[in-house]
Each structure stands twice: as C-alpha cells, then as structure tokens.
mmCIF file of C-alpha atoms and ligand atoms in Angstrom:
data_model
loop_
_atom_site.group_PDB
_atom_site.id
_atom_site.type_symbol
_atom_site.label_atom_id
_atom_site.label_comp_id
_atom_site.label_asym_id
_atom_site.label_seq_id
_atom_site.Cartn_x
_atom_site.Cartn_y
_atom_site.Cartn_z
ATOM 1 C CA MET A 1 34.832 -16.512 16.924
ATOM 2 C CA SER A 2 33.449 -13.790 19.127
ATOM 3 C CA VAL A 3 30.993 -11.246 17.837
ATOM 4 C CA THR A 4 31.550 -7.642 18.848
ATOM 5 C CA THR A 5 28.691 -5.405 19.930
ATOM 6 C CA ASP A 6 29.223 -3.313 16.807
ATOM 7 C CA ASN A 7 29.023 -6.429 14.673
ATOM 8 C CA TYR A 8 25.827 -7.508 16.370
ATOM 9 C CA ARG A 9 24.309 -4.020 15.971
ATOM 10 C CA LEU A 10 25.295 -3.975 12.309
ATOM 11 C CA GLY A 11 23.500 -7.276 11.800
ATOM 12 C CA MET A 12 20.389 -6.138 13.684
ATOM 13 C CA ARG A 13 20.126 -2.998 11.528
ATOM 14 C CA HIS A 14 19.050 -5.328 8.730
ATOM 15 C CA LEU A 15 16.274 -7.048 10.650
ATOM 16 C CA PRO A 16 13.174 -5.132 9.450
ATOM 17 C CA ALA A 17 10.766 -4.459 12.290
ATOM 18 C CA ALA A 18 7.328 -3.089 13.003
ATOM 19 C CA VAL A 19 7.393 -0.033 15.264
ATOM 20 C CA SER A 20 5.244 0.204 18.393
ATOM 21 C CA VAL A 21 4.749 2.726 21.142
ATOM 22 C CA LEU A 22 4.495 1.041 24.536
ATOM 23 C CA ALA A 23 2.521 3.261 26.875
ATOM 24 C CA THR A 24 1.319 3.147 30.452
ATOM 25 C CA GLY A 25 -0.280 5.309 33.156
ATOM 26 C CA ARG A 26 -2.989 7.947 33.240
ATOM 27 C CA GLY A 27 -3.085 11.731 32.871
ATOM 28 C CA ASP A 28 0.178 13.418 33.801
ATOM 29 C CA GLN A 29 1.541 10.106 35.078
ATOM 30 C CA ARG A 30 1.662 8.677 31.573
ATOM 31 C CA ALA A 31 4.942 7.376 30.166
ATOM 32 C CA GLY A 32 5.956 5.583 27.029
ATOM 33 C CA LEU A 33 8.680 4.547 24.640
ATOM 34 C CA THR A 34 9.129 3.528 21.020
ATOM 35 C CA ALA A 35 9.990 -0.152 20.697
ATOM 36 C CA THR A 36 10.640 -2.698 17.981
ATOM 37 C CA ALA A 37 11.292 -5.577 20.382
ATOM 38 C CA VAL A 38 7.647 -6.657 20.454
ATOM 39 C CA MET A 39 6.438 -10.095 19.443
ATOM 40 C CA SER A 40 3.702 -12.628 19.849
ATOM 41 C CA LEU A 41 4.423 -15.148 22.615
ATOM 42 C CA THR A 42 1.343 -17.379 22.633
ATOM 43 C CA ALA A 43 -2.131 -17.230 21.073
ATOM 44 C CA GLU A 44 -3.649 -19.426 23.778
ATOM 45 C CA PRO A 45 -3.631 -17.601 26.074
ATOM 46 C CA PRO A 46 -3.104 -14.345 24.108
ATOM 47 C CA ARG A 47 0.303 -13.090 25.254
ATOM 48 C CA ILE A 48 2.760 -10.551 23.856
ATOM 49 C CA VAL A 49 6.347 -10.146 24.966
ATOM 50 C CA CYS A 50 8.158 -6.785 24.870
ATOM 51 C CA ALA A 51 11.817 -6.157 25.701
ATOM 52 C CA VAL A 52 12.340 -2.839 27.506
ATOM 53 C CA ASN A 53 15.609 -1.256 28.572
ATOM 54 C CA GLN A 54 15.698 -0.886 32.359
ATOM 55 C CA SER A 55 17.139 2.596 31.893
ATOM 56 C CA ALA A 56 14.129 3.784 29.833
ATOM 57 C CA SER A 57 12.218 6.554 31.590
ATOM 58 C CA ALA A 58 8.976 4.548 31.247
ATOM 59 C CA TYR A 59 10.429 1.444 32.880
ATOM 60 C CA PRO A 60 9.462 2.187 36.529
ATOM 61 C CA ALA A 61 5.943 3.196 35.478
ATOM 62 C CA LEU A 62 5.490 -0.096 33.582
ATOM 63 C CA LEU A 63 6.562 -2.041 36.670
ATOM 64 C CA GLU A 64 4.270 -0.074 38.911
ATOM 65 C CA ASN A 65 1.125 0.193 36.744
ATOM 66 C CA ARG A 66 1.131 -3.365 35.400
ATOM 67 C CA THR A 67 -0.829 -2.173 32.369
ATOM 68 C CA ILE A 68 0.497 -1.471 28.891
ATOM 69 C CA GLY A 69 -0.893 -0.268 25.580
ATOM 70 C CA VAL A 70 1.029 -1.859 22.708
ATOM 71 C CA ASN A 71 0.309 0.505 19.818
ATOM 72 C CA VAL A 72 1.616 -0.660 16.428
ATOM 73 C CA LEU A 73 2.237 2.509 14.413
ATOM 74 C CA ALA A 74 0.866 3.342 10.977
ATOM 75 C CA GLY A 75 3.082 4.721 8.202
ATOM 76 C CA GLU A 76 1.970 8.301 8.807
ATOM 77 C CA GLN A 77 2.915 8.154 12.513
ATOM 78 C CA GLU A 78 6.656 8.673 12.134
ATOM 79 C CA GLU A 79 6.487 11.788 14.304
ATOM 80 C CA VAL A 80 4.926 9.826 17.155
ATOM 81 C CA ALA A 81 7.696 7.229 16.785
ATOM 82 C CA SER A 82 10.422 9.886 16.954
ATOM 83 C CA CYS A 83 8.818 11.613 19.909
ATOM 84 C CA PHE A 84 8.555 8.409 21.971
ATOM 85 C CA ALA A 85 12.145 7.513 21.064
ATOM 86 C CA GLY A 86 13.173 10.723 22.814
ATOM 87 C CA ALA A 87 14.207 12.570 19.632
ATOM 88 C CA THR A 88 12.164 15.700 20.389
ATOM 89 C CA GLY A 89 13.421 16.076 23.960
ATOM 90 C CA LEU A 90 9.909 15.694 25.385
ATOM 91 C CA ARG A 91 9.661 13.424 28.407
ATOM 92 C CA GLY A 92 6.992 11.623 30.448
ATOM 93 C CA ALA A 93 3.421 12.726 29.805
ATOM 94 C CA GLU A 94 4.614 15.536 27.479
ATOM 95 C CA ARG A 95 5.255 12.901 24.797
ATOM 96 C CA PHE A 96 1.496 12.323 24.551
ATOM 97 C CA THR A 97 1.084 15.684 22.807
ATOM 98 C CA ALA A 98 2.146 13.671 19.736
ATOM 99 C CA GLY A 99 -0.854 11.703 18.442
ATOM 100 C CA ASP A 100 -4.425 11.378 19.768
ATOM 101 C CA TRP A 101 -4.816 9.152 22.785
ATOM 102 C CA ARG A 102 -7.707 7.388 24.466
ATOM 103 C CA GLU A 103 -8.271 4.434 26.789
ATOM 104 C CA MET A 104 -9.741 0.960 26.410
ATOM 105 C CA SER A 105 -10.472 -1.508 29.215
ATOM 106 C CA THR A 106 -7.231 -1.480 31.238
ATOM 107 C CA GLY A 107 -6.871 2.318 31.152
ATOM 108 C CA ALA A 108 -3.458 2.161 29.431
ATOM 109 C CA PRO A 109 -2.917 4.807 26.705
ATOM 110 C CA ILE A 110 -4.258 3.739 23.308
ATOM 111 C CA LEU A 111 -3.178 5.619 20.176
ATOM 112 C CA ASP A 112 -5.803 6.554 17.575
ATOM 113 C CA GLY A 113 -4.904 5.723 13.980
ATOM 114 C CA ALA A 114 -2.496 2.915 14.892
ATOM 115 C CA VAL A 115 -2.533 -0.219 12.716
ATOM 116 C CA VAL A 116 -3.482 -2.231 15.781
ATOM 117 C CA ASN A 117 -3.757 -1.565 19.512
ATOM 118 C CA PHE A 118 -3.276 -4.307 22.092
ATOM 119 C CA ASP A 119 -4.622 -3.269 25.474
ATOM 120 C CA CYS A 120 -2.786 -5.434 28.021
ATOM 121 C CA THR A 121 -2.066 -6.165 31.624
ATOM 122 C CA ILE A 122 1.492 -7.115 32.554
ATOM 123 C CA VAL A 123 1.527 -10.606 34.069
ATOM 124 C CA ASP A 124 5.245 -11.146 34.483
ATOM 125 C CA HIS A 125 8.569 -9.454 33.982
ATOM 126 C CA LEU A 126 11.914 -11.161 33.503
ATOM 127 C CA PRO A 127 15.059 -9.056 33.959
ATOM 128 C CA PHE A 128 17.872 -10.000 31.572
ATOM 129 C CA ASP A 129 21.060 -7.923 31.763
ATOM 130 C CA SER A 130 20.220 -4.384 30.560
ATOM 131 C CA HIS A 131 16.648 -5.208 29.552
ATOM 132 C CA SER A 132 13.537 -6.854 30.959
ATOM 133 C CA LEU A 133 11.017 -8.970 29.139
ATOM 134 C CA PHE A 134 7.458 -7.910 29.913
ATOM 135 C CA ILE A 135 4.900 -10.666 29.455
ATOM 136 C CA CYS A 136 1.628 -8.966 28.525
ATOM 137 C CA ALA A 137 -1.840 -10.537 28.687
ATOM 138 C CA VAL A 138 -3.947 -9.067 25.894
ATOM 139 C CA GLN A 139 -7.311 -7.875 27.207
ATOM 140 C CA GLU A 140 -8.612 -6.120 24.103
ATOM 141 C CA VAL A 141 -7.582 -5.645 20.473
ATOM 142 C CA ALA A 142 -8.531 -2.833 18.059
ATOM 143 C CA VAL A 143 -7.546 -3.131 14.387
ATOM 144 C CA SER A 144 -7.516 -0.578 11.532
ATOM 145 C CA PRO A 145 -7.180 -2.953 8.558
ATOM 146 C CA ASP A 146 -6.855 -0.258 5.880
ATOM 147 C CA ARG A 147 -3.707 1.293 7.375
ATOM 148 C CA GLN A 148 -0.172 0.472 6.285
ATOM 149 C CA PRO A 149 2.357 -0.164 9.081
ATOM 150 C CA LEU A 150 5.467 1.893 9.808
ATOM 151 C CA LEU A 151 8.677 -0.150 9.623
ATOM 152 C CA PHE A 152 12.222 0.438 10.829
ATOM 153 C CA VAL A 153 15.146 -0.975 8.849
ATOM 154 C CA ASP A 154 18.809 -0.068 8.335
ATOM 155 C CA GLY A 155 18.532 2.859 10.726
ATOM 156 C CA GLY A 156 15.551 4.512 9.032
ATOM 157 C CA TRP A 157 11.770 4.544 8.782
ATOM 158 C CA ALA A 158 10.319 2.515 5.933
ATOM 159 C CA GLY A 159 6.957 1.423 4.582
ATOM 160 C CA LEU A 160 5.494 -1.833 3.413
ATOM 161 C CA MET A 161 4.698 -2.337 -0.281
ATOM 162 C CA ARG A 162 1.310 -3.988 -0.266
ATOM 163 C CA ALA A 163 -1.526 -4.060 -2.755
ATOM 164 C CA SER A 164 -4.557 -3.270 -0.605
ATOM 165 C CA GLU A 165 -7.937 -4.833 -1.335
ATOM 166 C CA GLU A 166 -9.325 -1.364 -1.981
ATOM 167 C CA HIS A 167 -6.770 -0.546 -4.682
ATOM 168 C CA LEU A 168 -7.086 -3.992 -6.259
ATOM 169 C CA GLY A 169 -10.863 -3.548 -6.435
ATOM 170 C CA GLN A 170 -10.437 -0.169 -8.139
ATOM 171 C CA TYR A 171 -7.945 -1.579 -10.635
ATOM 172 C CA ARG A 172 -10.170 -4.576 -11.401
ATOM 173 C CA GLN A 173 -12.943 -2.095 -12.196
ATOM 174 C CA ALA A 174 -10.593 -0.113 -14.467
ATOM 175 C CA VAL A 175 -9.767 -3.311 -16.397
ATOM 176 C CA GLU A 176 -13.474 -4.132 -16.710
ATOM 177 C CA GLU A 177 -14.097 -0.629 -18.065
ATOM 178 C CA SER A 178 -11.365 -1.262 -20.642
ATOM 179 C CA VAL A 179 -13.106 -4.469 -21.745
ATOM 180 C CA ALA A 180 -16.368 -2.502 -21.962
ATOM 181 C CA ALA A 181 -14.565 0.053 -24.159
ATOM 182 C CA VAL A 182 -14.047 -2.641 -26.847
ATOM 183 C CA THR A 183 -17.421 -4.338 -26.387
ATOM 184 C CA GLU A 184 -19.264 -1.031 -26.719
ATOM 185 C CA ALA A 185 -17.248 -0.030 -29.794
ATOM 186 C CA LEU A 186 -17.961 -3.370 -31.519
ATOM 187 C CA ALA A 187 -21.686 -2.892 -30.914
ATOM 188 C CA ALA A 188 -21.813 0.786 -31.888
ATOM 189 C CA GLY A 189 -19.652 0.974 -35.044
ATOM 190 C CA ARG A 190 -21.014 -0.088 -38.445
ATOM 191 C CA SER A 191 -17.612 -0.848 -39.956
ATOM 192 C CA PRO A 192 -14.242 -1.904 -38.498
ATOM 193 C CA THR A 193 -12.964 1.641 -39.132
ATOM 194 C CA GLU A 194 -15.820 3.149 -37.134
ATOM 195 C CA GLN A 195 -15.418 0.505 -34.433
ATOM 196 C CA LEU A 196 -11.694 1.150 -34.078
ATOM 197 C CA ARG A 197 -12.204 4.920 -33.882
ATOM 198 C CA ARG A 198 -14.849 4.417 -31.243
ATOM 199 C CA PHE A 199 -12.650 1.961 -29.296
ATOM 200 C CA VAL A 200 -9.661 4.312 -29.236
ATOM 201 C CA GLU A 201 -11.890 7.177 -28.046
ATOM 202 C CA ASN A 202 -13.500 5.025 -25.334
ATOM 203 C CA PHE A 203 -10.202 3.565 -24.197
ATOM 204 C CA THR A 204 -8.509 6.970 -24.068
ATOM 205 C CA HIS A 205 -11.274 8.236 -21.777
ATOM 206 C CA VAL A 206 -10.938 5.161 -19.522
ATOM 207 C CA ASN A 207 -7.179 5.707 -19.301
ATOM 208 C CA ILE A 208 -7.540 9.386 -18.445
ATOM 209 C CA ALA A 209 -10.182 8.686 -15.787
ATOM 210 C CA GLN A 210 -8.295 5.761 -14.247
ATOM 211 C CA SER A 211 -4.716 7.009 -14.488
ATOM 212 C CA ASP A 212 -4.213 7.377 -10.708
ATOM 213 C CA VAL A 213 -5.638 3.907 -10.076
ATOM 214 C CA THR A 214 -3.361 2.361 -12.721
ATOM 215 C CA ARG A 215 -0.295 4.153 -11.423
ATOM 216 C CA GLU A 216 -0.992 2.934 -7.865
ATOM 217 C CA TYR A 217 -1.518 -0.621 -9.141
ATOM 218 C CA LEU A 218 1.749 -0.620 -11.092
ATOM 219 C CA ARG A 219 3.663 0.542 -8.021
ATOM 220 C CA HIS A 220 2.468 -2.525 -6.117
ATOM 221 C CA GLU A 221 2.128 -5.051 -8.923
ATOM 222 C CA ALA A 222 4.876 -7.321 -7.568
ATOM 223 C CA TYR A 223 2.866 -7.743 -4.347
ATOM 224 C CA VAL A 224 -0.501 -8.636 -5.872
ATOM 225 C CA PRO A 225 -1.700 -12.059 -4.684
ATOM 226 C CA GLN A 226 -1.673 -14.781 -7.337
ATOM 227 C CA GLU A 227 -5.432 -15.348 -7.415
ATOM 228 C CA ALA A 228 -6.159 -11.638 -7.887
ATOM 229 C CA MET A 229 -3.591 -11.555 -10.703
ATOM 230 C CA VAL A 230 -5.297 -14.515 -12.428
ATOM 231 C CA ALA A 231 -8.672 -12.710 -12.427
ATOM 232 C CA ILE A 232 -7.123 -9.467 -13.720
ATOM 233 C CA ASN A 233 -5.206 -11.295 -16.462
ATOM 234 C CA ALA A 234 -8.346 -13.150 -17.572
ATOM 235 C CA ALA A 235 -10.086 -9.790 -18.119
ATOM 236 C CA LYS A 236 -7.027 -8.459 -19.987
ATOM 237 C CA ASP A 237 -7.034 -11.570 -22.230
ATOM 238 C CA GLU A 238 -10.670 -10.924 -23.048
ATOM 239 C CA PHE A 239 -9.805 -7.314 -23.936
ATOM 240 C CA ASP A 240 -6.945 -8.484 -26.227
ATOM 241 C CA ARG A 241 -9.159 -11.116 -27.841
ATOM 242 C CA GLN A 242 -11.931 -8.658 -28.721
ATOM 243 C CA LEU A 243 -9.502 -6.039 -30.025
ATOM 244 C CA ALA A 244 -7.692 -8.633 -32.183
ATOM 245 C CA GLY A 245 -11.090 -9.729 -33.549
ATOM 246 C CA LEU A 246 -11.914 -6.135 -34.463
ATOM 247 C CA LEU A 247 -8.610 -5.715 -36.312
ATOM 248 C CA ARG A 248 -8.930 -9.081 -38.065
ATOM 249 C CA ALA A 249 -12.357 -8.078 -39.357
ATOM 250 C CA GLY A 250 -10.800 -4.856 -40.678
ATOM 251 C CA VAL A 251 -8.095 -6.812 -42.498
ATOM 252 C CA GLU A 252 -10.688 -9.135 -44.002
ATOM 253 C CA SER A 253 -12.787 -6.212 -45.249
ATOM 254 C CA GLY A 254 -9.691 -4.555 -46.733
ATOM 255 C CA GLU A 255 -9.963 -1.485 -44.435
ATOM 256 C CA PHE A 256 -6.857 -2.258 -42.374
ATOM 257 C CA GLU A 257 -3.415 -3.372 -43.355
ATOM 258 C CA VAL A 258 -1.766 -5.147 -40.433
ATOM 259 C CA ARG A 259 0.280 -8.338 -40.559
ATOM 260 C CA ASP A 260 -0.588 -9.715 -37.098
ATOM 261 C CA PRO A 261 -3.922 -8.439 -35.680
ATOM 262 C CA ARG A 262 -3.157 -9.702 -32.170
ATOM 263 C CA LEU A 263 0.215 -8.002 -32.017
ATOM 264 C CA ALA A 264 -1.225 -4.845 -33.590
ATOM 265 C CA GLY A 265 -3.940 -4.825 -30.902
ATOM 266 C CA LEU A 266 -1.322 -5.038 -28.150
ATOM 267 C CA ALA A 267 0.668 -2.229 -29.770
ATOM 268 C CA ILE A 268 -2.402 -0.005 -30.121
ATOM 269 C CA SER A 269 -3.633 -0.518 -26.562
ATOM 270 C CA GLY A 270 -0.095 -0.035 -25.240
ATOM 271 C CA MET A 271 0.302 3.146 -27.223
ATOM 272 C CA VAL A 272 -3.069 4.584 -26.196
ATOM 273 C CA SER A 273 -2.531 3.806 -22.536
ATOM 274 C CA TRP A 274 0.772 5.703 -22.446
ATOM 275 C CA MET A 275 0.414 8.322 -25.160
ATOM 276 C CA TYR A 276 -2.681 9.935 -23.705
ATOM 277 C CA ARG A 277 -0.453 11.358 -20.984
ATOM 278 C CA TRP A 278 1.581 13.333 -23.437
ATOM 279 C CA TYR A 279 -1.572 14.987 -24.751
ATOM 280 C CA SER A 280 -3.528 15.342 -21.537
ATOM 281 C CA GLU A 281 -0.964 16.135 -18.857
ATOM 282 C CA GLN A 282 -0.401 19.798 -18.023
ATOM 283 C CA GLY A 283 -3.712 20.501 -19.777
ATOM 284 C CA ARG A 284 -2.278 20.273 -23.310
ATOM 285 C CA LEU A 285 -5.642 19.047 -24.631
ATOM 286 C CA ALA A 286 -9.105 18.387 -23.210
ATOM 287 C CA PRO A 287 -10.037 14.672 -22.871
ATOM 288 C CA ASP A 288 -12.345 14.741 -25.936
ATOM 289 C CA ASP A 289 -9.589 16.276 -28.054
ATOM 290 C CA VAL A 290 -7.046 13.763 -26.779
ATOM 291 C CA ALA A 291 -9.441 10.976 -27.806
ATOM 292 C CA GLN A 292 -9.795 12.475 -31.312
ATOM 293 C CA GLU A 293 -6.064 12.879 -31.716
ATOM 294 C CA MET A 294 -5.390 9.303 -30.593
ATOM 295 C CA ALA A 295 -8.080 7.898 -32.916
ATOM 296 C CA ASP A 296 -6.648 9.795 -35.948
ATOM 297 C CA LEU A 297 -3.169 8.555 -35.067
ATOM 298 C CA VAL A 298 -4.226 4.892 -34.743
ATOM 299 C CA LEU A 299 -6.388 4.899 -37.884
ATOM 300 C CA GLY A 300 -3.531 6.481 -39.836
ATOM 301 C CA MET A 301 -1.281 3.647 -38.694
ATOM 302 C CA VAL A 302 -3.538 0.713 -39.607
ATOM 303 C CA SER A 303 -5.421 2.140 -42.558
ATOM 304 C CA GLY A 304 -5.076 0.065 -45.706
ATOM 305 C CA ARG A 305 -6.366 2.783 -47.993
HETATM 306 C C1 LIG B 1 13.237 2.301 16.062
HETATM 307 C C2 LIG B 1 13.474 2.223 17.541
HETATM 308 C C3 LIG B 1 13.223 1.039 18.196
HETATM 309 C C4 LIG B 1 13.446 0.945 19.560
HETATM 310 N N1 LIG B 1 13.161 -0.229 20.193
HETATM 311 C C5 LIG B 1 13.316 -0.328 21.527
HETATM 312 C C6 LIG B 1 12.946 -1.491 22.211
HETATM 313 O O1 LIG B 1 12.484 -2.461 21.629
HETATM 314 N N2 LIG B 1 13.114 -1.526 23.561
HETATM 315 C C7 LIG B 1 13.626 -0.453 24.261
HETATM 316 O O2 LIG B 1 13.771 -0.536 25.465
HETATM 317 N N3 LIG B 1 13.973 0.675 23.620
HETATM 318 C C8 LIG B 1 13.817 0.774 22.278
HETATM 319 N N4 LIG B 1 14.145 1.923 21.627
HETATM 320 C C9 LIG B 1 14.703 3.032 22.391
HETATM 321 C C10 LIG B 1 13.645 3.805 23.112
HETATM 322 O O3 LIG B 1 12.616 4.250 22.273
HETATM 323 C C11 LIG B 1 14.320 5.020 23.736
HETATM 324 O O4 LIG B 1 15.468 4.599 24.400
HETATM 325 C C12 LIG B 1 13.506 5.696 24.736
HETATM 326 O O5 LIG B 1 12.261 6.072 24.328
HETATM 327 C C13 LIG B 1 14.207 6.960 25.158
HETATM 328 O O6 LIG B 1 14.513 6.783 26.409
HETATM 329 P P1 LIG B 1 13.817 7.668 27.563
HETATM 330 O O7 LIG B 1 12.367 7.288 27.521
HETATM 331 O O8 LIG B 1 14.522 7.215 28.786
HETATM 332 O O9 LIG B 1 14.049 9.062 27.162
HETATM 333 C C14 LIG B 1 13.940 2.057 20.271
HETATM 334 C C15 LIG B 1 14.194 3.251 19.589
HETATM 335 C C16 LIG B 1 13.957 3.333 18.248
HETATM 336 C C17 LIG B 1 14.209 4.622 17.532
#
C-alpha cells in the first residue's frame, strides 16, 4: 500500500514536537527559521542533527556561515516561533526584532529566555531530496531549567503539563502548614470543642493563604513523580490521623456525636478546603470572619449537645 503525502502529513501532525529557532549570521546578515526537525545525534561527541528545507531563506546563510544557534523555545515565545516561521512577513535579519538576542562562543544568534540554547558549528550537511540534514557540533550549552517548553502538535502550539520542583516545594509546605493547623489546635484547646474550633479556624486560614498553590498543584497532580507523591501523602495521612484523634476524643467526652471519626475528619477537612471559597471569594467575608463562620458550621454539625 502506498502512503500519500496528505496521509503522511496527517500522521505527522500527531507527532508532538519541541519548537526551536535555528539561527545563523551576525548583524544585518542574520537569518533564521522555526524548526521542529531537531534531534540529538550523539552525546559523544555532542552532535545535533537538524533537517532544513533547501528552499528556506536561511538555508544559504547556514551553508556559508557554518555556525548555528539551536534555540529551544519556552512556552511564552510563541510570537518568536510564528515570526521565524514566516507568519509575520518579516524576513532575514528583520525577524530578530522578535525576542532578545545575544551571542555565545561561535557568534551564532542565541535567544534569551529559551529553555535551552545550543551554540554549534556545522560539521557536515547531507542533502536529501527537498531538505538537508545539518550535523551540528555543540560548542556551548545554556539551560534555563525553570522554563516550560513550547510544543507543536496537531497544527497548533501547546504546552507541557509538568509539576515543577518549585511548585511541588510550595505545595509540600502548604500540606505541612495543614498538619501544623491540627497540631497547634490540639495543644491550644482545653476541650475537644475548643480544639475543633481552633483547628477549623487555623485550617481555613491555611486554605485561604495557599489557595493559588493548591490550585496549581491540582492542575498538575497527574504529573507529580511517585516519590514526591509518597512524601505528600504521608503528611496528609498524619493530618487525617490527628484530626480523627481529635474527633474521637470528642465522642468519648460526649461533646461530639459522629459515627466514624475518621470519615467525619475527611468530610470536615474536605468541606473547609472547598467551602472557604464561597465565603472568601469576591470579598464576601474577611478571612477572620470566614474562619468563624466555618467553625460555627462544623461545630453545629458534630455537636452532640
Ligand atoms: C511548527 C513549525 C515547524 C517547522 N519545522 C521546520 C523544520 O523542521 N525544518 C524546516 O526546514 N522548516 C520548518 N518549518 C518551516 C519554516 O519555519 C518556514 O518554512 C520558514 O521559516 C519560512 O521560510 P522562509 O524563511 O523562506 O520565509 C516549520 C514551521 C513551523 C510552523
């Protein structure tokens, strides 16, 4: 069976790819193009291979200069990608008005704010029908580890869902603050009723303060590495254990009436961590008042008297 060009193109639309700008030359002799056909060839020696259409305006300059900046774009660099794909009508050195450019050791154009820049010399080029493979020797690498890459898939720009170390660290801290909300309440209250009131107030404040961090975490939860998840879940278990203990003590003293303290604890923490939004968003109530309201609500629900 023969595959038509359209068929092939249709298939390739679904190969997700990182987006790079390949750039060469200096000053008003600079030229560049957006490319997804970029891959690692060998690590020893460090070589990249890029496939460039021989009809691309930058092609002769690449052949002549024998230097190339392989700039892997960050998510916020869509405009640079469009410009170097020719979408804005700018050509040659004019394209470099998009983005901030500098040089590294070879003198090829290096884009600021890219996820990674590979500063290369071109050591070989292999023509193949409409395209040529450029074999690039990497001379220098610059990495911005906190940036998310721009992707291209199914004819459009896309982003990578990734839980960054920074966000995970912030969320871990939010969970620890939640554990501290129970621990502090257990130490401060003289009776289970006082302890529960104090816990709900503390936990409401933690939820209000950490709501952006939690939201960001939930967006990326499916991409959190297993070992980070284990640590986070251990802290959550500790939180559940302490809260269940508080409720059990209240049942034993006759202050609370709940059938299953563990389940009641989960229901209370779940309710507090979502309900506070209703009270606090759009400035309905100040944080202290939200905390009061939540505490009255919870005590009304569990009170045995
Ligand atoms: C997402 C995307 C990926 C591309 N990948 C490549 C590529 O790998 N190789 C290539 O030669 N052209 C690629 N192109 C096309 C060039 O960017 C485009 O043809 C070129 O910049 C415009 O040609 P000009 O420089 O002659 O105006 C890609 C375009 C887009 C939008």
